[in-house]
Amino acid sequence: MLAIDGNLLDFKRLDLLALKESPVHRLDPRAKVLTTLVFILCVVSFDRYELAALLPFALYPVVLLALGDLPAGYIARKVAVVLPFAVMVGLFNPLFDRQVLLQLGPLDIWGGWLSCLSIVVRALLTAAAAIVLVAITGFPAICEALERLGMPRVFAVQLLFLYRYIFVLADEGGRVARARQLRACGTKGLGLRHFGPLVGHLLLRTWERAERVHMAMLARGFAGEVHTRRQGRFGAAEGAFLLGWGSLFVALRLYNLPHLLGQLLTGN
Amino acid sequence: MHMADALLSPAVGGTLWAASAGTIAWCSARMRRELDDRKVPLMGVLGAFVFAAQMINFTIPATGSSGHLGGGLLLAILLGPHAAFLTIASVLFIQALFFADGGLLALGCNIFNLGVFPAFLAYPLVYRPLAGRHPGQARLVLAAVVAAVTALQLGAFAVVVETTASGISALPFAGFLLLMQPIHLAIGIIEGLATAAVIAFVVRARPELVTAALAGRPAEQLPLRGMLAGFALAALLLGGVVSWFASEHPDGLEWSIARLTGETELPQPAGRLHGTLAEVQEKVAVLPDYTLRPGPAAEPAGRAGTSLAGVVGGLATLALCALCGLLLKKRPRRG
Amino acid sequence: MSHHIVEVNQLRHVYPDGTMALRDVSFRIHHGESVAIIGANGAGKSTLLLHLNGYLTATAGTIRIGDHQLSRETLAEIRRTVGTVFQDPDDQLFMPTVFDDVAFGPLNQGLDVATVERRVADALERVGALELRNKPPYHLSGGEKKRVAVATVLSMLPEILVLDEPTAGLDPRARRQLLALLRDFHHTRIVTSHDLDMVLELCERTIVLHEGTVMADGPTLEIFGNDALLAACHLEKPFAMQGCPVCSPGRQHPLPLPQRPLVAPHGDGLHDHDHHHDH
Amino acid sequence: MSHHIVEVNQLRHVYPDGTMALRDVSFRIHHGESVAIIGANGAGKSTLLLHLNGYLTATAGTIRIGDHQLSRETLAEIRRTVGTVFQDPDDQLFMPTVFDDVAFGPLNQGLDVATVERRVADALERVGALELRNKPPYHLSGGEKKRVAVATVLSMLPEILVLDEPTAGLDPRARRQLLALLRDFHHTRIVTSHDLDMVLELCERTIVLHEGTVMADGPTLEIFGNDALLAACHLEKPFAMQGCPVCSPGRQHPLPLPQRPLVAPHGDGLHDHDHHHDH
Ligand SMILES: Nc1ncnc2c1ncn2[C@@H]1O[C@H](COP(=O)(O)OP(=O)(O)OP(=O)(O)O)[C@@H](O)[C@H]1O
Ligand SMILES: Nc1ncnc2c1ncn2[C@@H]1O[C@H](COP(=O)(O)OP(=O)(O)OP(=O)(O)O)[C@@H](O)[C@H]1O
Ligand SMILES: [Mg+2]
Ligand SMILES: [Mg+2]
């Protein structure tokens, strides 16, 4: 799943988007995290054959995308890339579920197709929500929000360190892979006999780096506790954001908006 | 592989979220008490190492495809169960947010599936007894392979259970299981070999890293087992919410899907499997509350009648959403 | 009062694997001195620096910083006094933003938020990186990272600044900026480097380490004038003292002279006396 | 025959995130030339080198190595011709022993064992590291690692040697040894570095990159004589051309002169003309 070499660039770009200035960027991260969780819960709680009622949920990522001034094409590409597993599993549905649920003119549509499409739409919606959340909030702020919502400190600090060193180590891993590839003379891949020392060597370097980081922390008075600055306040804007979107999601969950709209339009 | 939001019901997702959050809280409390502040940067940097290591592929003999290190078992060997679990969880967290790998709700499942099995079952109960203190090459390989296979089999099983229990996918339980377990046997063997290769190198270059990790913890093992037994039981009771890591071997998964789709016209077993599926689905239907409510799916005829309205309405909704986006997008530029 | 004197006495360090990295090293550095520690790869420079902030524990010998002898009890106090900048800024910048990183030390000292904010602003101001405060460190260039790394230490108001290879990997402009910054720091500075031209510019005193022993300790120019000593310790004169290539045609490298005579805009750098330099 | 000419034509590289690292870079390097590519941090030097061995693919423009235009088909051939040594030898040494590491390339070329053994011995001999053959690379010193890294590439008998910052992190003696080694290599050499004194010694021609464009391309001495150019590209003269501190009292740094007059053993390096150098 992780073709990180290419993804890393994307990763950096996504991270940079969080440095932008916009009304949604400025909201306290807790409001955004909670709203996104409500969104995901509502989306996944639909019946397996439900399709139309899912569509209005696209409003949430689309609006944030617009307000946050995010590059739509880039986000869309990122969302599309992440589908595989869910879609692969979803593709089995038409094979096993051939109950006719819907007729479009002469076309019989099996339940399997409906549920397969439903899986695709769910995957798109949930992935878009997660990625937009990161793009308008930034990873450290999400960690901070989760910590203030009860995530243990040790774990929050672990996440921050991991995030910080992904960039450094992925570069390192990339350079090692490149140096190897250039001397591989076109021979594909390497066997386990070479893999062990190669990755082992990278591991030793990683370990030594961790020791140096620890040294640097101690030199600056570290005594077991990592202090971070807490910024942001859960104020009226945050409350409105959470409540507004939250009630919209619940309403959309209870009433099938496209259906009503369709009936209106087709006079049915 | 990773569970995905799109395949989950809120009930299953929520249960596993709670289980994972609980385990994280428990491990965090333990790490605090351990007071080894060297582990603070070490865990973070090793988590990043997992990403870096995954950039390096090796060829799997006789298949032509390639694999890479998953990392769960390796972390457990280097850090011990608690720290390893937190590290794996943090890796999955980043994947869920940045690569939307799985998704936020499925994160609970993934942490459970990919973290608990290697850290709390495969490492302490399989790897350590098999490997002993100073394993020779052969024993090391054996221990790593058996441990990795155990963890992966359990993880794959958990994915199947979670997927069927959620009832979004129509894949029949038995069929899915038949598909997943063999692939993950192969992936597990590869994972075990890769882990053994790396550990063998580290043992040669800096033996103290591995032996210190081993020596540091015999006393911790006793309470751990008790916790584990309770944990496993609770997990089983929760309706097969057992799970684990799946090393991320896209190649392995693709290969199996390709194989499976090559044999898609299995009409006979499909019929039988479909029956099994229906049964399973009936059984698990009590779990997610929404299926108790007679949904539109229960009345296919009525639904077909309104299908045109659904399609038109759906398209209209999407158009409206897009319009909203465009309108909002313009505003800050004018302002 | 022994105002921030650094006194190292018969310091010996043996690594667990048996490598004896320092053998009975002694020296005394006064307040406000700028001292370079130079030597070949593996001479023990980094090992020595790690003793000064108490990260490594001496196998034998003592270290005294100001009024305190280094020991378990005085460790916290000494780490407050001695600020260490490591070679790779990636090892030193581990927090999510520049601000958090620079605030890390003061927060650990238990200062209140307002003081911390002020310290951070001051430190970033001094290294000219105030506008970077909300950036994550992985989006900084090499030179910016280095300056922020110095700020993370300055924010703790150290009396003694210790730097391991500060100019490594920097381009000439970034290096020049860093040097200017270090020259402005008026407390004690202890620097290791392979960049001997930096040593020449920044430090009036130099200690030469070779295989864990102090081979020489004296004024920088005196040390760099001693060719026999430098050769014995695998060192060389700084390039600035090796003479320019145009004026020394006897040099062994095959640099063809440019076809047409070159005159640099300021007419310098290409002087034409022709005594012989060796190297 | 265009004997191992390196020809880069209107090369442009845009990274996937939109950074334009190279903008229409063109140059032509003849067989046996020794060329430096210099520039500030982020100027695009490493990006350019990664094109020469086909690791990165050009967004626009062409590259020709010898008789081959770089493309999918010629990639293997070109990688055999161009040997690349990376900045950090740790990235390049990944096998359990030095021997295995140096043998990795030739074995991948499909040579028989006897030939490989000979190649490895030759390459290690040339870098003076034959006695290290059975050591694991992670136990070598910085200078030794660097020399072995060069050997891993030499064993593939490249016609063109490409080196990214070869002297970074080396002590003066190790640096000097590496320079001597590179000077003995009689094929084409392409080097990037911030160590401009190395450039001065090793390369008769220099290409200056600035923000992805070629700002200058010409004889090294000519380039280093052009102060305006250097300043515009965030560069400086090599230290050897900046003059020695003793002879230029007008320099801005506060180096106190030694109390007693210093005479270096060979009486050089401390010449006493006193024209003013700027820097
Ligand atoms: N953790 C360690 N365990 C064992 N030996 C070590 C360790 N760290 C350093 N050494 C050894 O101690 C000696 C001194 O190392 P040190 O890093 O202090 O050298 P240095 O002067 O800083 O070199 P460089 O210029 O390359 O940075 C070397 O021989 C080195 O191999
Ligand atoms: N993988 C990458 N993705 C995006 N941008 C990159 C990538 N690698 C380098 N860059 C950018 O391309 C430009 C040129 O980088 P490059 O590494 O070639 O510079 P350099 O001249 O080698 O610098 P240095 O002297 O620091 O080594 C820089 O702006 C850098 O940020
Ligand atoms: Mg050092
Ligand atoms: Mg570079």
PDB file of C-alpha atoms in Angstrom, chain A residues 68-175:
ATOM      1  CA  GLY A  68      -9.747  26.662   2.803  1.00  0.00           C
ATOM      2  CA  ASP A  69      -8.632  27.633  -0.694  1.00  0.00           C
ATOM      3  CA  LEU A  70      -7.262  24.129  -1.328  1.00  0.00           C
ATOM      4  CA  PRO A  71      -6.240  22.951  -4.794  1.00  0.00           C
ATOM      5  CA  ALA A  72      -9.206  20.813  -5.835  1.00  0.00           C
ATOM      6  CA  GLY A  73      -7.405  18.787  -8.484  1.00  0.00           C
ATOM      7  CA  TYR A  74      -4.661  17.792  -6.104  1.00  0.00           C
ATOM      8  CA  ILE A  75      -7.063  16.741  -3.350  1.00  0.00           C
ATOM      9  CA  ALA A  76      -9.166  14.820  -5.860  1.00  0.00           C
ATOM     10  CA  ARG A  77      -6.126  12.977  -7.112  1.00  0.00           C
ATOM     11  CA  LYS A  78      -5.100  12.095  -3.589  1.00  0.00           C
ATOM     12  CA  VAL A  79      -8.546  10.805  -2.782  1.00  0.00           C
ATOM     13  CA  ALA A  80      -8.695   8.724  -5.938  1.00  0.00           C
ATOM     14  CA  VAL A  81      -5.362   7.095  -5.183  1.00  0.00           C
ATOM     15  CA  VAL A  82      -6.501   5.695  -1.851  1.00  0.00           C
ATOM     16  CA  LEU A  83      -9.457   3.659  -2.984  1.00  0.00           C
ATOM     17  CA  PRO A  84      -7.979   0.261  -3.864  1.00  0.00           C
ATOM     18  CA  PHE A  85      -8.717  -2.099  -0.981  1.00  0.00           C
ATOM     19  CA  ALA A  86     -12.303  -1.037  -0.351  1.00  0.00           C
ATOM     20  CA  VAL A  87     -13.055  -1.014  -4.058  1.00  0.00           C
ATOM     21  CA  MET A  88     -11.466  -4.379  -4.643  1.00  0.00           C
ATOM     22  CA  VAL A  89     -13.564  -5.888  -1.926  1.00  0.00           C
ATOM     23  CA  GLY A  90     -16.596  -4.000  -3.182  1.00  0.00           C
ATOM     24  CA  LEU A  91     -16.168  -5.432  -6.661  1.00  0.00           C
ATOM     25  CA  PHE A  92     -17.057  -8.833  -5.311  1.00  0.00           C
ATOM     26  CA  ASN A  93     -20.524  -7.688  -4.372  1.00  0.00           C
ATOM     27  CA  PRO A  94     -22.016  -7.955  -7.877  1.00  0.00           C
ATOM     28  CA  LEU A  95     -20.734 -11.532  -8.026  1.00  0.00           C
ATOM     29  CA  PHE A  96     -22.471 -12.643  -4.914  1.00  0.00           C
ATOM     30  CA  ASP A  97     -25.515 -10.439  -4.698  1.00  0.00           C
ATOM     31  CA  ARG A  98     -27.667 -10.674  -7.795  1.00  0.00           C
ATOM     32  CA  GLN A  99     -30.951  -9.713  -6.319  1.00  0.00           C
ATOM     33  CA  VAL A 100     -32.635  -7.192  -8.634  1.00  0.00           C
ATOM     34  CA  LEU A 101     -33.213  -4.074  -6.637  1.00  0.00           C
ATOM     35  CA  LEU A 102     -33.690  -1.407  -9.207  1.00  0.00           C
ATOM     36  CA  GLN A 103     -34.808  -0.979 -12.755  1.00  0.00           C
ATOM     37  CA  LEU A 104     -33.665   1.804 -14.976  1.00  0.00           C
ATOM     38  CA  GLY A 105     -35.769   1.406 -18.073  1.00  0.00           C
ATOM     39  CA  PRO A 106     -34.868  -1.997 -19.505  1.00  0.00           C
ATOM     40  CA  LEU A 107     -31.857  -2.309 -17.217  1.00  0.00           C
ATOM     41  CA  ASP A 108     -32.029  -4.586 -14.203  1.00  0.00           C
ATOM     42  CA  ILE A 109     -29.681  -3.456 -11.507  1.00  0.00           C
ATOM     43  CA  TRP A 110     -28.500  -6.017  -8.991  1.00  0.00           C
ATOM     44  CA  GLY A 111     -28.137  -5.221  -5.362  1.00  0.00           C
ATOM     45  CA  GLY A 112     -24.459  -6.097  -5.704  1.00  0.00           C
ATOM     46  CA  TRP A 113     -23.878  -3.237  -8.084  1.00  0.00           C
ATOM     47  CA  LEU A 114     -25.675  -0.828  -5.809  1.00  0.00           C
ATOM     48  CA  SER A 115     -23.711  -1.861  -2.761  1.00  0.00           C
ATOM     49  CA  CYS A 116     -20.490  -1.819  -4.751  1.00  0.00           C
ATOM     50  CA  LEU A 117     -21.139   1.730  -5.881  1.00  0.00           C
ATOM     51  CA  SER A 118     -22.154   2.601  -2.376  1.00  0.00           C
ATOM     52  CA  ILE A 119     -18.788   1.360  -1.133  1.00  0.00           C
ATOM     53  CA  VAL A 120     -17.005   3.471  -3.694  1.00  0.00           C
ATOM     54  CA  VAL A 121     -18.946   6.580  -2.679  1.00  0.00           C
ATOM     55  CA  ARG A 122     -18.339   5.897   1.010  1.00  0.00           C
ATOM     56  CA  ALA A 123     -14.651   5.446   0.393  1.00  0.00           C
ATOM     57  CA  LEU A 124     -14.499   8.694  -1.564  1.00  0.00           C
ATOM     58  CA  LEU A 125     -16.375  10.617   1.100  1.00  0.00           C
ATOM     59  CA  THR A 126     -14.447   9.317   4.087  1.00  0.00           C
ATOM     60  CA  ALA A 127     -11.082   9.682   2.379  1.00  0.00           C
ATOM     61  CA  ALA A 128     -11.920  13.200   1.229  1.00  0.00           C
ATOM     62  CA  ALA A 129     -12.981  14.169   4.736  1.00  0.00           C
ATOM     63  CA  ALA A 130      -9.747  12.871   6.254  1.00  0.00           C
ATOM     64  CA  ILE A 131      -7.503  14.511   3.703  1.00  0.00           C
ATOM     65  CA  VAL A 132      -9.307  17.829   3.813  1.00  0.00           C
ATOM     66  CA  LEU A 133      -9.100  17.720   7.598  1.00  0.00           C
ATOM     67  CA  VAL A 134      -5.323  17.348   7.417  1.00  0.00           C
ATOM     68  CA  ALA A 135      -5.028  20.026   4.755  1.00  0.00           C
ATOM     69  CA  ILE A 136      -6.889  22.653   6.771  1.00  0.00           C
ATOM     70  CA  THR A 137      -5.565  21.682  10.185  1.00  0.00           C
ATOM     71  CA  GLY A 138      -2.098  20.221   9.954  1.00  0.00           C
ATOM     72  CA  PHE A 139      -0.865  17.146  11.682  1.00  0.00           C
ATOM     73  CA  PRO A 140       0.573  18.664  14.869  1.00  0.00           C
ATOM     74  CA  ALA A 141      -2.669  20.546  15.488  1.00  0.00           C
ATOM     75  CA  ILE A 142      -4.669  17.356  15.040  1.00  0.00           C
ATOM     76  CA  CYS A 143      -2.467  15.668  17.608  1.00  0.00           C
ATOM     77  CA  GLU A 144      -2.950  18.546  19.967  1.00  0.00           C
ATOM     78  CA  ALA A 145      -6.712  18.412  19.478  1.00  0.00           C
ATOM     79  CA  LEU A 146      -6.825  14.697  20.157  1.00  0.00           C
ATOM     80  CA  GLU A 147      -4.669  15.150  23.206  1.00  0.00           C
ATOM     81  CA  ARG A 148      -7.029  17.742  24.565  1.00  0.00           C
ATOM     82  CA  LEU A 149      -9.870  15.363  23.829  1.00  0.00           C
ATOM     83  CA  GLY A 150      -8.255  12.714  25.981  1.00  0.00           C
ATOM     84  CA  MET A 151      -5.542  10.986  23.986  1.00  0.00           C
ATOM     85  CA  PRO A 152      -2.642  10.056  26.306  1.00  0.00           C
ATOM     86  CA  ARG A 153       0.319  12.430  26.235  1.00  0.00           C
ATOM     87  CA  VAL A 154       2.856   9.692  25.645  1.00  0.00           C
ATOM     88  CA  PHE A 155       1.062   8.730  22.486  1.00  0.00           C
ATOM     89  CA  ALA A 156       0.686  12.324  21.313  1.00  0.00           C
ATOM     90  CA  VAL A 157       4.410  12.924  21.734  1.00  0.00           C
ATOM     91  CA  GLN A 158       5.151   9.688  19.929  1.00  0.00           C
ATOM     92  CA  LEU A 159       3.017  10.864  17.010  1.00  0.00           C
ATOM     93  CA  LEU A 160       4.821  14.185  16.844  1.00  0.00           C
ATOM     94  CA  PHE A 161       8.252  12.587  16.810  1.00  0.00           C
ATOM     95  CA  LEU A 162       7.212  10.078  14.218  1.00  0.00           C
ATOM     96  CA  TYR A 163       5.841  12.812  12.035  1.00  0.00           C
ATOM     97  CA  ARG A 164       8.938  14.936  12.408  1.00  0.00           C
ATOM     98  CA  TYR A 165      11.319  12.177  11.437  1.00  0.00           C
ATOM     99  CA  ILE A 166       9.352  10.720   8.571  1.00  0.00           C
ATOM    100  CA  PHE A 167      10.768  13.430   6.372  1.00  0.00           C
ATOM    101  CA  VAL A 168      14.327  12.885   7.487  1.00  0.00           C
ATOM    102  CA  LEU A 169      14.257   9.102   7.344  1.00  0.00           C
ATOM    103  CA  ALA A 170      12.279   8.771   4.171  1.00  0.00           C
ATOM    104  CA  ASP A 171      14.916  10.926   2.501  1.00  0.00           C
ATOM    105  CA  GLU A 172      17.544   8.651   3.931  1.00  0.00           C
ATOM    106  CA  GLY A 173      15.723   5.519   2.812  1.00  0.00           C
ATOM    107  CA  GLY A 174      15.250   7.067  -0.610  1.00  0.00           C
ATOM    108  CA  ARG A 175      18.952   7.784  -0.958  1.00  0.00           C
TER     109      ARG A 175
END
